[in-house]
Amino acid sequence: MASSSLIVPLAFWVNLPTAPITTVAYKEGHIVTGLEDGHIWIYRCIIDEQGAPQLQHKILCLGHKSSITALTIIEGQTDGCAGNDYVLISASKDGDVNKWCLLDGRCLTSISKAFCGIIKSLKPLAEYSQPAKFLLCSGFSNEITILNCTTLELVRIWGGHNDWVACTPFYDSDARQIRLLTSNFNGILKIWAFDESNHINKEYDNVGLLEAQGDKILELISNPYDIGVILAITRSYAITFTIRRGKMVNFQRIRTSKEGIYWASGAFLSKNRMLLWNQMGNAYLYSIPSFTEKKIPTENAHLHIKPGLIRRSSLPNLQKSNVEKMPNSAQLRPQLLETVCSDNESLAITTVFALSSIDGKASNLYLITFRNQINGTSFAFKTLSPMAQESGICENNYNVRELKWPPETYLSDIWQLNHKNDNITVTTMVYDVYLATGYENGEIHLVPLSMALTQSAEIQNSTSIPNSIHKLEGHIGKVTCLYTPNSQNFGHEYLLSGGEDCSVRIWNLEGKQLASFKYHSQSVTHFFEPPSDECQRLKRCVISVAKDNSLAIISLEGLSCLYVFGGYPYPLNKIQWRNSEGFIILFYNDDTAHMWQTQTLELYQKVTGSAARDMLKDASWRTSSVEQQEFVINKTLTSVTDNSDGGKTFLQIFTINIKQLINDIYHYHVPQIGSKSNCTRTIEDFDEKPSVSKIFSWTTGGALQSSSVTSTSPSIEPETKAIDASTVQVLISTLMTWGIDSSLDKLCAEKLGLKKSSNRITFGLRGANGNMAFAVPSPNDSAAIWKISQTMTASLLLSIVGLTRSFLSMKGLEKYTSELITHYGSLLPELVGKEYYHSSLAFHAKYFQDPLEDIRISARTLFSSALNNMPSSELTSIIDYWKQFLPAVASPGIYNNQYMARSTILLGMIGADYPNYLSQTVARNIALSLVLLLHDSSKLSHRLAALELCGRGFSTWEPHFDAVAVLKTLFTFAIETDTNAATIRAMAQKAIFQISTVNTPLCISTLTHDTNDSKKPTEKSGFLKLISIFIRKRPILLHSNLSGLVEAVVKSLDPNIPKMRDTVLQTTTSVLHDLVKTFPSVTFHGGSQKLAIGTLEGASIIYDLRTATRLHILEGHTKSVTAITFSGDGRLIVSCSLEEGTVRVWNPNPGLLGMIAGSLTNGNGGNGNGTSRKTPLLSSIRTSKTFAFNLGEDARLSVASILESVYFEWVADRTVKLHVKDSIMSFNV
């Protein structure tokens, strides 16, 4: 079954990640900076108690591989939770576009090569008050790319422009709709219409020419507070103009204040205020005129939601005559009101934003500028004067107010960790046991993982190295790369290293150098393994790549270098293996191919251009990539290093596959299929004499020696190696939150043997395309991780609780782990306080049908806990958000199937537990969506969830869908005979039982009807098996409908349908056996093949199983029949009615006259229309004897008590005993 992965990244912060800032954006208390190395920083911006703005590191986003060139923040909820209303969209120099959650940095979606050129502007395109649907990407290209804002899918490439082009949406007052305004670099303006069919039509070809004296138009910005007012930015001029009736009017230019200093950008602060800033960070506030007489409400005032987002309902009804009433140009000059300047002439990145005061009663405008300086990046805030927020045009004689930037602060000064430069250059994980760390001085340290994750800070800052750490010395200069080959292929466990000294060295895990090679002329950059099945000689080989693009193929079996291929100016791209011809072909990025002979090691031929490309396309030969190896997500634990371009390490990143780790825990002692009998590693059995000291045993050095090498032969390496027990322990330790609850810390340390992790380790999120985001260390706030976002909380909780549950199976630990789960599942919100983010319901819903039981149960437990603790307003917000994605109302063309399925499951779970929160309309849409999901065979987990929710919330959905039709669908799944549908069958049966509890008559009557109507033997057999399950598991539910059900079972034996009878005979016999065994009101006599059942109406019916017909009706009881039995010879029937207080004796063989009378009584003649019909011989028998008894209150029994304690027992041919709980009555019949 396909399921959602649960891969958790952890970061060990070595140094503060820094690089020159290239772009900045702001929204809702968050400042975002894009860096030259592709990193993105999300900062929290707050007002302190003194009323001054403060900047705090919050999230680091990793994913882009080149410089960030554009950022924008738009409306877009990610899970419907309150406060999670914005997403960040970033573009990098290589054309990649990523979408991130603003709260936690989680990458939501990613698209590569979205733009042919360099994106310099990202602008949302929306219709009136709706969220943005499209994203306009423009920049250094003659094309504009239009993306879908939700998915980032390519909608259209808008080409045909004769130059680099800038674009902005704006509101066209004449057409009363959003239009697109473009300007090429030469300033030629054009207006376009973009409709829902994704067609672009040119509306006005010659709108005007932005004359900037040769300057190129870099950016267009529309005024969201005024209609048709546009700002154009060039290097030397800021130009304002207005679009009216397809023409540019009121053209005004503002020149930079100093030659050689250029404009950077600008923003409209209100209808009459505009702020410009230059590349040095100097800002200029201007008063600008307005042509709109009617004031546009301030609800449109969203700084940095640039153009096209004006609400239609708030727009004035402009008449065309207004164009003629424009003031003359002398009155329209922008007027300078205020300047903010600095003596620092280094380049700066600036933006303006609004931020509320600490009491929330006032809002001020602030400037922030970042400067990339030699010693790092600095920043400064400046508060704009109240003039920036005033409306109206100022007098011409207004005195300009001159302000100065305050002293700047370095970003490193607000970093909460005091770093010591550790000079780490590279790290790698070594077989899930060690962390190998390379240093600038050429040393390599093999550190036990338990020590690396919990004591790294002490190790890195200490002068002495513990004995448990192996120190590898040999390289001269810094270590540039580390690699651990797959031990399953090589037999031995090796560590390979490359250095600045151009050497490649091979080490064993005891720290001994086995071999050293120096065949490169520049530093080694990385290693990779060639395809071992391509050539016998390449087996157990590794390839090293150097900075000069030279290659060396090294045999680990012989510890020798087999081939060396010289360097080349261009990067190596691919390798083609033509071993049968004796060639290895190297393809380079300049479309050049080098053919090397493997026997003589000579360069045989050099091919360029199309001939080289054709060789690469030849599919008859194996081709492999030479890129640095990426994450392997099916491993339990991996590690990489986040380095700067200069080789300085920022982060050591660990990724934990939580689900794989849980599997490793459970399968520690289970031999893997296909593994050899004598494996190289002997793992201690967790289940044999379990104890805390054995499972979690820390040595004084921090490493657990839990395995011993018994052989070094490559042929006996196991196919699968379980993770070390101490590794499991230390990973749980790193996920725990320490310092919130002292009693819990004591429990973890003393009872579970956990150790507090370093405060340099933080939790992260892995998103689309493997992109990651990490929370920053907060040494002064242990609970900081729980104050970031709903998804961050949910991911960490599920990881902790899921892993903890896996230890419940270990004897002696259940008590402690249960306390741990209670703490994180229920008590955490109170301990953290009002800033706590409740768990994301949408996140947990992804694991609702996870095949791994610990994850599935944990997700459901946490979902229920979050639902119980969540404020009603937040729950309502979630419902309002997700209801739009329900399949019953959403269009598959707009939302993907995965999103619609998740909305159905999420809202279905809420409706099942909290139906009062759902309106009738939403409940109906959920019910109909569940039906659609039931019939969706594309994903098993979705159908399983729909089955469960149909049963779990049936009382909520029943009024809104065809309950009988749904039940019939469930019956179809429940009787499925395909062995591959076992999970579907089990879930359908569970749902049926749940529905039968809610509406027993509907369920049992439908089951009875379908059993009677089924025409196919296999189908009939399935229904009978389902009845049998009911009898064994839920007999009480059948009690009130037992007579109809018994008749349906008997009819399956109809001899007139021989094929049916033969097929279902064995199943029917089994069902009848269960009926007689379970219900005292059903009895069977084998000799005569008769079945008797007492009904709730007081009659008893005798069936002849040989003919599958009714034979007699015994009438006499006035109340329900409690028990019935045949005498040993089958001649007599004895029945009892506890409610009536009688036992009656019947003789079902009344003789010839009785048979004739019974026949006439039941109308065995005609059918009233002159035709004859065949009906079974049916007679109504009267009582031959009646015995009365009085048990008083003892006779008032529940159905369960009747089934358990009421029965007849024959002690002689004509003596029978009636057992009623502890009472026994004997009758001579």
PDB file of N, CA and C in Angstrom, residues 485 489-490 528-532 536-544 552-558:
ATOM      1  N   PRO A 485      31.304   3.572   0.783  1.00  0.00           N
ATOM      2  CA  PRO A 485      30.684   2.720  -0.231  1.00  0.00           C
ATOM      3  C   PRO A 485      29.731   1.709   0.392  1.00  0.00           C
ATOM      4  N   ASN A 489      27.932  -4.439  -1.332  1.00  0.00           N
ATOM      5  CA  ASN A 489      28.603  -4.718  -2.600  1.00  0.00           C
ATOM      6  C   ASN A 489      30.085  -5.010  -2.418  1.00  0.00           C
ATOM      7  N   PHE A 490      30.677  -4.453  -1.358  1.00  0.00           N
ATOM      8  CA  PHE A 490      32.133  -4.524  -1.213  1.00  0.00           C
ATOM      9  C   PHE A 490      32.596  -5.493  -0.127  1.00  0.00           C
ATOM     10  N   PHE A 528      31.775   8.525  -6.539  1.00  0.00           N
ATOM     11  CA  PHE A 528      30.537   7.812  -6.872  1.00  0.00           C
ATOM     12  C   PHE A 528      30.911   6.416  -7.349  1.00  0.00           C
ATOM     13  N   GLU A 529      29.923   5.517  -7.371  1.00  0.00           N
ATOM     14  CA  GLU A 529      30.165   4.131  -7.738  1.00  0.00           C
ATOM     15  C   GLU A 529      29.706   3.870  -9.161  1.00  0.00           C
ATOM     16  N   PRO A 530      30.516   3.194  -9.975  1.00  0.00           N
ATOM     17  CA  PRO A 530      30.096   2.844 -11.338  1.00  0.00           C
ATOM     18  C   PRO A 530      29.109   1.680 -11.294  1.00  0.00           C
ATOM     19  N   PRO A 531      28.395   1.426 -12.384  1.00  0.00           N
ATOM     20  CA  PRO A 531      27.468   0.276 -12.407  1.00  0.00           C
ATOM     21  C   PRO A 531      28.251  -1.033 -12.346  1.00  0.00           C
ATOM     22  N   SER A 532      28.102  -1.764 -11.249  1.00  0.00           N
ATOM     23  CA  SER A 532      28.915  -2.964 -11.016  1.00  0.00           C
ATOM     24  C   SER A 532      28.537  -4.115 -11.930  1.00  0.00           C
ATOM     25  N   GLN A 536      32.976  -6.963 -15.232  1.00  0.00           N
ATOM     26  CA  GLN A 536      33.511  -7.691 -14.095  1.00  0.00           C
ATOM     27  C   GLN A 536      34.645  -6.923 -13.432  1.00  0.00           C
ATOM     28  N   ARG A 537      35.397  -6.191 -14.229  1.00  0.00           N
ATOM     29  CA  ARG A 537      36.537  -5.472 -13.675  1.00  0.00           C
ATOM     30  C   ARG A 537      36.108  -4.272 -12.844  1.00  0.00           C
ATOM     31  N   LEU A 538      34.887  -3.736 -13.107  1.00  0.00           N
ATOM     32  CA  LEU A 538      34.411  -2.568 -12.382  1.00  0.00           C
ATOM     33  C   LEU A 538      33.746  -2.919 -11.062  1.00  0.00           C
ATOM     34  N   LYS A 539      33.542  -4.218 -10.811  1.00  0.00           N
ATOM     35  CA  LYS A 539      32.932  -4.598  -9.546  1.00  0.00           C
ATOM     36  C   LYS A 539      33.837  -4.202  -8.382  1.00  0.00           C
ATOM     37  N   ARG A 540      33.194  -3.718  -7.325  1.00  0.00           N
ATOM     38  CA  ARG A 540      33.892  -3.264  -6.119  1.00  0.00           C
ATOM     39  C   ARG A 540      34.878  -2.137  -6.424  1.00  0.00           C
ATOM     40  N   CYS A 541      34.428  -1.216  -7.321  1.00  0.00           N
ATOM     41  CA  CYS A 541      35.231  -0.047  -7.650  1.00  0.00           C
ATOM     42  C   CYS A 541      34.504   1.234  -7.255  1.00  0.00           C
ATOM     43  N   VAL A 542      35.279   2.283  -7.026  1.00  0.00           N
ATOM     44  CA  VAL A 542      34.758   3.614  -6.733  1.00  0.00           C
ATOM     45  C   VAL A 542      35.491   4.603  -7.626  1.00  0.00           C
ATOM     46  N   ILE A 543      34.769   5.630  -8.089  1.00  0.00           N
ATOM     47  CA  ILE A 543      35.369   6.640  -8.962  1.00  0.00           C
ATOM     48  C   ILE A 543      35.515   7.943  -8.188  1.00  0.00           C
ATOM     49  N   SER A 544      36.694   8.525  -8.235  1.00  0.00           N
ATOM     50  CA  SER A 544      36.936   9.837  -7.616  1.00  0.00           C
ATOM     51  C   SER A 544      36.980  10.894  -8.708  1.00  0.00           C
ATOM     52  N   ALA A 552      39.531   9.082 -11.497  1.00  0.00           N
ATOM     53  CA  ALA A 552      40.337   7.901 -11.175  1.00  0.00           C
ATOM     54  C   ALA A 552      39.383   6.792 -10.751  1.00  0.00           C
ATOM     55  N   ILE A 553      39.539   5.610 -11.366  1.00  0.00           N
ATOM     56  CA  ILE A 553      38.733   4.440 -11.005  1.00  0.00           C
ATOM     57  C   ILE A 553      39.585   3.561 -10.093  1.00  0.00           C
ATOM     58  N   ILE A 554      39.114   3.404  -8.849  1.00  0.00           N
ATOM     59  CA  ILE A 554      39.897   2.750  -7.797  1.00  0.00           C
ATOM     60  C   ILE A 554      39.208   1.450  -7.393  1.00  0.00           C
ATOM     61  N   SER A 555      39.947   0.358  -7.372  1.00  0.00           N
ATOM     62  CA  SER A 555      39.431  -0.938  -6.940  1.00  0.00           C
ATOM     63  C   SER A 555      39.611  -1.078  -5.435  1.00  0.00           C
ATOM     64  N   LEU A 556      38.503  -1.306  -4.731  1.00  0.00           N
ATOM     65  CA  LEU A 556      38.582  -1.520  -3.293  1.00  0.00           C
ATOM     66  C   LEU A 556      38.918  -2.975  -2.968  1.00  0.00           C
ATOM     67  N   GLU A 557      38.768  -3.835  -3.944  1.00  0.00           N
ATOM     68  CA  GLU A 557      39.106  -5.240  -3.722  1.00  0.00           C
ATOM     69  C   GLU A 557      40.617  -5.420  -3.732  1.00  0.00           C
ATOM     70  N   GLY A 558      41.261  -4.785  -4.716  1.00  0.00           N
ATOM     71  CA  GLY A 558      42.720  -4.901  -4.798  1.00  0.00           C
ATOM     72  C   GLY A 558      43.445  -3.723  -4.215  1.00  0.00           C
TER      73      GLY A 558
END
